[in-house]
PDB file of C-alpha atoms in Angstrom:
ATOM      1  CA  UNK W   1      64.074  56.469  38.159  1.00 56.00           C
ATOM      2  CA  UNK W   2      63.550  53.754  40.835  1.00 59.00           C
ATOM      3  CA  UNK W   3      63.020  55.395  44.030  1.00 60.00           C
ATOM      4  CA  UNK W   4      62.080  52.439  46.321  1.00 60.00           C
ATOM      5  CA  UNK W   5      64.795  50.020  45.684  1.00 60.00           C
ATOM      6  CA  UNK W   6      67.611  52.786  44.766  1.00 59.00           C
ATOM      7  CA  UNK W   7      67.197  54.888  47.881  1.00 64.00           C
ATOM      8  CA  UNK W   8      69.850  57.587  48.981  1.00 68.00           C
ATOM      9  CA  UNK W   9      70.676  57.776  52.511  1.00 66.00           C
ATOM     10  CA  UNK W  10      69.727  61.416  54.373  1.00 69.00           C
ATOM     11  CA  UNK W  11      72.642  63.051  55.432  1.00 71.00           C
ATOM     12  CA  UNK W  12      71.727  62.093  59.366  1.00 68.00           C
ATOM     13  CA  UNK W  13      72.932  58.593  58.569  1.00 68.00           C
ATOM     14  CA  UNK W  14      75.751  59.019  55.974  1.00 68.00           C
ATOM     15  CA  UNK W  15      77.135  60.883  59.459  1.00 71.00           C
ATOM     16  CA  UNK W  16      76.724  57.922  61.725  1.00 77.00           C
ATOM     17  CA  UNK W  17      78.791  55.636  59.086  1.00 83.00           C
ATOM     18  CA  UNK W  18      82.714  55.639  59.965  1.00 86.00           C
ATOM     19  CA  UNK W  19      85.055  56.493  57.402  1.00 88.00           C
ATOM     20  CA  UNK W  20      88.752  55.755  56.949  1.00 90.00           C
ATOM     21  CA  UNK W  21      91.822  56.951  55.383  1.00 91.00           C
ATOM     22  CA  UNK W  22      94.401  54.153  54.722  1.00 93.00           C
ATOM     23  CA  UNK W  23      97.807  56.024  53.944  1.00 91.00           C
ATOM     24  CA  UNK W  24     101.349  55.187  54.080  1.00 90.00           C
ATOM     25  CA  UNK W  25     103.391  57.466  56.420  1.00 89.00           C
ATOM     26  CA  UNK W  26     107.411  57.164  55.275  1.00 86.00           C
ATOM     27  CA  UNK W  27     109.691  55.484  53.164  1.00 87.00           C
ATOM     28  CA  UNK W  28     107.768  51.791  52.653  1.00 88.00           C
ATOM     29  CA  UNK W  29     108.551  49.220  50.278  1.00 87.00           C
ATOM     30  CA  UNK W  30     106.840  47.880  46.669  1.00 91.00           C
ATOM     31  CA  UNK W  31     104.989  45.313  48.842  1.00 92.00           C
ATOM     32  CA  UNK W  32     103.480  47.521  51.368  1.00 92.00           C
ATOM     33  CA  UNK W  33     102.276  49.606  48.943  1.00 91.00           C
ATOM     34  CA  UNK W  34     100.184  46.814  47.409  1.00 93.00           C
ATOM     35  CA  UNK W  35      98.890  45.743  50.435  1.00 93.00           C
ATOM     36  CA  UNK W  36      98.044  49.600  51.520  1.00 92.00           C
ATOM     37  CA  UNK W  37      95.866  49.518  48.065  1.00 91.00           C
ATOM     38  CA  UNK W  38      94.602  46.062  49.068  1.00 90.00           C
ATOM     39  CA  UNK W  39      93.369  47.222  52.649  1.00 90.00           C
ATOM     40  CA  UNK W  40      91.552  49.964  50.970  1.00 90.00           C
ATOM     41  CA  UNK W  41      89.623  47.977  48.278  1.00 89.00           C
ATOM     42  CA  UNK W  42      88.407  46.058  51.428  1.00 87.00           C
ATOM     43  CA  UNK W  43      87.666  49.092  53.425  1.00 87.00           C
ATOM     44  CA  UNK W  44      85.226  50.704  50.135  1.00 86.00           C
ATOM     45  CA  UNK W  45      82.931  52.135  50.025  1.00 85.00           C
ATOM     46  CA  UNK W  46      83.699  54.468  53.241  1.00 85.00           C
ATOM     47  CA  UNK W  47      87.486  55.016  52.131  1.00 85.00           C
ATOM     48  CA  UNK W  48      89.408  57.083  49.458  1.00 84.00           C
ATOM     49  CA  UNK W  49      90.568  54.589  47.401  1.00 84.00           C
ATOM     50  CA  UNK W  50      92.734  56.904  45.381  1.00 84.00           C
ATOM     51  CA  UNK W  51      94.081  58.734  48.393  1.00 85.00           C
ATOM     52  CA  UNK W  52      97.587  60.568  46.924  1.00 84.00           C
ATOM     53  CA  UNK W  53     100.056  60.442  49.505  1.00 84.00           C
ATOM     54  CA  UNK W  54     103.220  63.221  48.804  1.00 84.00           C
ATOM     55  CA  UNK W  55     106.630  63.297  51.181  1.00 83.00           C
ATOM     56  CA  UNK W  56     105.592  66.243  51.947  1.00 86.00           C
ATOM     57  CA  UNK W  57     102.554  65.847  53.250  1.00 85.00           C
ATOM     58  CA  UNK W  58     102.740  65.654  57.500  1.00 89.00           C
ATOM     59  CA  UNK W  59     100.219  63.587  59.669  1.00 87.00           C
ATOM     60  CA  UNK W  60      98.793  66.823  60.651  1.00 88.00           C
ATOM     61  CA  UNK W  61      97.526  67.631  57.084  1.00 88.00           C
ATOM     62  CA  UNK W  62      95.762  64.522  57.189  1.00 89.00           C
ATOM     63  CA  UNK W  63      93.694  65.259  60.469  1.00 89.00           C
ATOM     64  CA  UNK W  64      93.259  68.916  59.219  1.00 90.00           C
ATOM     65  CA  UNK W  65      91.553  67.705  55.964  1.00 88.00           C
ATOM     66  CA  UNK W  66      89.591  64.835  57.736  1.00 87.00           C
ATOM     67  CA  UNK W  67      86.840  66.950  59.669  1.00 87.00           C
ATOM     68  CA  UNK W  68      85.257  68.543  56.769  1.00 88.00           C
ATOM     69  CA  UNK W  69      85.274  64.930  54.927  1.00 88.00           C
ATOM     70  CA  UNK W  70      84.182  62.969  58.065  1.00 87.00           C
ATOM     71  CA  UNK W  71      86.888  61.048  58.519  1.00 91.00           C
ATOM     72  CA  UNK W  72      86.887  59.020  61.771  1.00 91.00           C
ATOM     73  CA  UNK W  73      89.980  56.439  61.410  1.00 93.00           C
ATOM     74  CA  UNK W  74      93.325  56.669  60.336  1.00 94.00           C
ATOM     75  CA  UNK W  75      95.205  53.742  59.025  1.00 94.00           C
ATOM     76  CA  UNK W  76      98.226  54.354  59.130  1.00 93.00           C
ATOM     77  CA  UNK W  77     101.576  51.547  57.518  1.00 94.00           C
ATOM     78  CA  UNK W  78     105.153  52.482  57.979  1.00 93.00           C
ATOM     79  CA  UNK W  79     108.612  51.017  57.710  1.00 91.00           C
ATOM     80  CA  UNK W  80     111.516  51.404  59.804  1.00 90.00           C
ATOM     81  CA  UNK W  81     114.790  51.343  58.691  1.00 88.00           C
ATOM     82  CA  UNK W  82     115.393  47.998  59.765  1.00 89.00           C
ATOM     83  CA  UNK W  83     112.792  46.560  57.647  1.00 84.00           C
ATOM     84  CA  UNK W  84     109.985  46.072  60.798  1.00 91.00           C
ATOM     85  CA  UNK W  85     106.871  47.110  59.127  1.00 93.00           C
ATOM     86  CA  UNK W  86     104.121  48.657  61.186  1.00 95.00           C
ATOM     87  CA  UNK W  87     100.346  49.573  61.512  1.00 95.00           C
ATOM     88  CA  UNK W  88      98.726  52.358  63.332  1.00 95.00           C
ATOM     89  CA  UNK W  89      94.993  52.437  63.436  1.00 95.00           C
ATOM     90  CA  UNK W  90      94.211  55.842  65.034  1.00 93.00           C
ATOM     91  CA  UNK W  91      90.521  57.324  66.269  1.00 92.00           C
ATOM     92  CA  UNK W  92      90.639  61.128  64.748  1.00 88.00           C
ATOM     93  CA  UNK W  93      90.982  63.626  66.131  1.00 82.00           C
ATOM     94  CA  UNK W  94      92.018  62.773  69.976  1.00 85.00           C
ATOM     95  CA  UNK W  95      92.907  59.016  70.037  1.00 80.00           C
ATOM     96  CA  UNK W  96      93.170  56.215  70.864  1.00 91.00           C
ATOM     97  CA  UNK W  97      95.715  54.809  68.556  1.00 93.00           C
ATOM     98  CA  UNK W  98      96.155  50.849  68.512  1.00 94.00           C
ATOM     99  CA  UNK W  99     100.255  50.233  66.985  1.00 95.00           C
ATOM    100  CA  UNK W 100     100.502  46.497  65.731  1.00 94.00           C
ATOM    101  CA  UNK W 101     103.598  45.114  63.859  1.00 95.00           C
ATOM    102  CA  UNK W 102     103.454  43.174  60.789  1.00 94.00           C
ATOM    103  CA  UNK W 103     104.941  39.994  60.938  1.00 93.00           C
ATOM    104  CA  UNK W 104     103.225  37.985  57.982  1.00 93.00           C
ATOM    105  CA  UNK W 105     101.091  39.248  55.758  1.00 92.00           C
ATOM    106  CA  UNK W 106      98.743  37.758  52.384  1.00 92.00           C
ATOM    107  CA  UNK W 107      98.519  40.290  49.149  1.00 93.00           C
ATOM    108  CA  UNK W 108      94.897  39.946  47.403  1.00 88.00           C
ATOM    109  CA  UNK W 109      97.282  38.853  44.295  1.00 89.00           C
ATOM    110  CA  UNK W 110      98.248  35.705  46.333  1.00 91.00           C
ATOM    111  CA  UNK W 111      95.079  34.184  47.575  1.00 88.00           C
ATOM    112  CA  UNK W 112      94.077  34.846  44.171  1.00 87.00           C
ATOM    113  CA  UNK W 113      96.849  32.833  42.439  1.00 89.00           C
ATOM    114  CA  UNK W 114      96.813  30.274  44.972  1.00 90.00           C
ATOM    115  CA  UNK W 115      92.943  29.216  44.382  1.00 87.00           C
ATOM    116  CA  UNK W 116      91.999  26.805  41.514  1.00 88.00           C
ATOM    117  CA  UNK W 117      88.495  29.076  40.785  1.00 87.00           C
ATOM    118  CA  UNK W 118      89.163  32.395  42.003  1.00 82.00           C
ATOM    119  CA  UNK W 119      85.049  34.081  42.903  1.00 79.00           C
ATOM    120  CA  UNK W 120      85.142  37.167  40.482  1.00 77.00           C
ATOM    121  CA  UNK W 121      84.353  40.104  42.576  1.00 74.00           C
ATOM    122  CA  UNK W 122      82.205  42.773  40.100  1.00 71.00           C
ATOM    123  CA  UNK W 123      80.208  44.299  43.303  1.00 71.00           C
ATOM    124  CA  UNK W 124      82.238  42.807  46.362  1.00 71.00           C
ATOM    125  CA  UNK W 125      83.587  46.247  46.802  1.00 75.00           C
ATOM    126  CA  UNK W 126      80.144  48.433  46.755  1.00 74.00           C
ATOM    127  CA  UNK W 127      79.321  47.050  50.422  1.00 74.00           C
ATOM    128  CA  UNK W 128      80.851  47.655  54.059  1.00 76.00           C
ATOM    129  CA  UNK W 129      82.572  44.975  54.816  1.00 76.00           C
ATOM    130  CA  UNK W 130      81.021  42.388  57.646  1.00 74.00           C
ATOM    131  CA  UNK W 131      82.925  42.098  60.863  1.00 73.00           C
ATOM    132  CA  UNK W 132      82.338  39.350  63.916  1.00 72.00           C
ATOM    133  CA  UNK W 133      84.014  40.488  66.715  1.00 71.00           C
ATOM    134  CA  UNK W 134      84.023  36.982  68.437  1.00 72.00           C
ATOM    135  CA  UNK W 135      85.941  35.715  71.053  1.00 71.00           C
ATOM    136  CA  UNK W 136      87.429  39.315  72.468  1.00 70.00           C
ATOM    137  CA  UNK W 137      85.520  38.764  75.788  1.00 71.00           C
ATOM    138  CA  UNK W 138      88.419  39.634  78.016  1.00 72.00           C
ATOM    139  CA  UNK W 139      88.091  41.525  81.261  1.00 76.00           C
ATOM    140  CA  UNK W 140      91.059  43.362  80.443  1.00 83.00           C
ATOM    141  CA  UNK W 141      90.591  47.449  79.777  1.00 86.00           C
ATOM    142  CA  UNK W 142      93.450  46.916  77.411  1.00 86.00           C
ATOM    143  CA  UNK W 143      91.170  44.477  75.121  1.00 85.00           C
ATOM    144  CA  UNK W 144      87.766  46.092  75.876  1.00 86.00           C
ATOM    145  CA  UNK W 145      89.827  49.350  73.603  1.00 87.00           C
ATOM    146  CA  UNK W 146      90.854  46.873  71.143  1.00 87.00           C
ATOM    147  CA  UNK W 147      87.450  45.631  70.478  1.00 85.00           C
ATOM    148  CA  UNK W 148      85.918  49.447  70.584  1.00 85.00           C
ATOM    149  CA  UNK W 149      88.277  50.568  68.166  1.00 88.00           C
ATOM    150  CA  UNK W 150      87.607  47.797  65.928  1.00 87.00           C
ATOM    151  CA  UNK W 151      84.031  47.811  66.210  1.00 85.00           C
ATOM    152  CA  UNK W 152      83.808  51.700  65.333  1.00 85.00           C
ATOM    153  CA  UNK W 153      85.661  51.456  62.061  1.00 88.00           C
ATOM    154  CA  UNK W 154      83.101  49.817  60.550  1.00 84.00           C
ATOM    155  CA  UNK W 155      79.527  50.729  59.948  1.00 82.00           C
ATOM    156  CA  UNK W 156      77.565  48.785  62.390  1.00 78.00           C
ATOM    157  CA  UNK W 157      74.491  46.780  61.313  1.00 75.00           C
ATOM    158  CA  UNK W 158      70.772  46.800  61.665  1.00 73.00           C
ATOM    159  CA  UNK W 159      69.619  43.282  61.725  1.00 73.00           C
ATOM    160  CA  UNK W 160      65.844  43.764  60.699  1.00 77.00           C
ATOM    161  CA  UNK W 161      66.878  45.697  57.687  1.00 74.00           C
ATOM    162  CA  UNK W 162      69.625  43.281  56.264  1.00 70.00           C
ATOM    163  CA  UNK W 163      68.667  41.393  53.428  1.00 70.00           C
ATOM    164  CA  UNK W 164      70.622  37.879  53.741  1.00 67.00           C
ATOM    165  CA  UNK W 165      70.993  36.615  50.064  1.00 63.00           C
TER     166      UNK W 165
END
């Protein structure tokens, strides 16, 4: 068994890396629920990816079931019944929660279609994805929160370790 290059992380820093639920909360159409499945293959490995969501299941079952897991984000997609479609990313288990609405929107299916030579993605989804939080230098306190909340859902990285291939 390789033990240098295969090398589990202690349980000190599989606590330090963020995880997320992505769920649907409501009554949400065919194309929400692809993109809910979409956000999550991007979000793996820190995310359920086969997270069953019931009508009966309440918000509050969610945060009850996310301590013992070590769940730190919610991300939350819901419909009105006008058709606005909406997305809650929420710090468990106090807050903040950031409420965007979706205007326009891309389904993995569609970038895929529209490219002539489509990358084939065998391990894409084994890594954290890489976020650059550039350009949210605003004094405000309203977009230092955005930029907190953003950088905390993902697993932040240590630049002497990172192998660049």
């Amino acid at each position: 068994k390789k033990k240098r290059t295969h090398k589990k992380p202690n349980e000190e820093e599989l606590s330090k890396i963020p995880k997320t639920f992505v769920l649907r909360k409501g009554e949400t159409g065919r194309l929400i629920k692809t993109l809910v499945s979409d956000i999550r293959k991007v979000m793996l490995p820190n995310t359920a990816e086969r997270l069953k969501e019931r009508k009966q299941n309440k918000l509050k079952d969610f945060v009850h079931i996310s301590g013992p897991l070590g769940i730190s984000h919610f991300m939350i997609f819901s419909s009105t019944t006008q058709g606005t479609n909406y997305f809650r990313v929420a710090k468990v288990p106090q807050g903040p929660t950031l409420t965007y609405r979706i205007e326009k929107y891309s389904l993995m299916k569609d970038i895929v279609n529209s490219q002539q030579r489509p990358p084939s993605i065998t391990n894409g989804y084994n890594f954290a994805p890489l976020v650059v939080m550039n350009g949210f230098s605003s004094q405000s306190t309203h977009m230092k929160l955005v930029t907190s909340i953003w950088q905390s859902i993902f697993p932040s990285i240590n630049v002497q370790k990172t192998k660049v291939k």
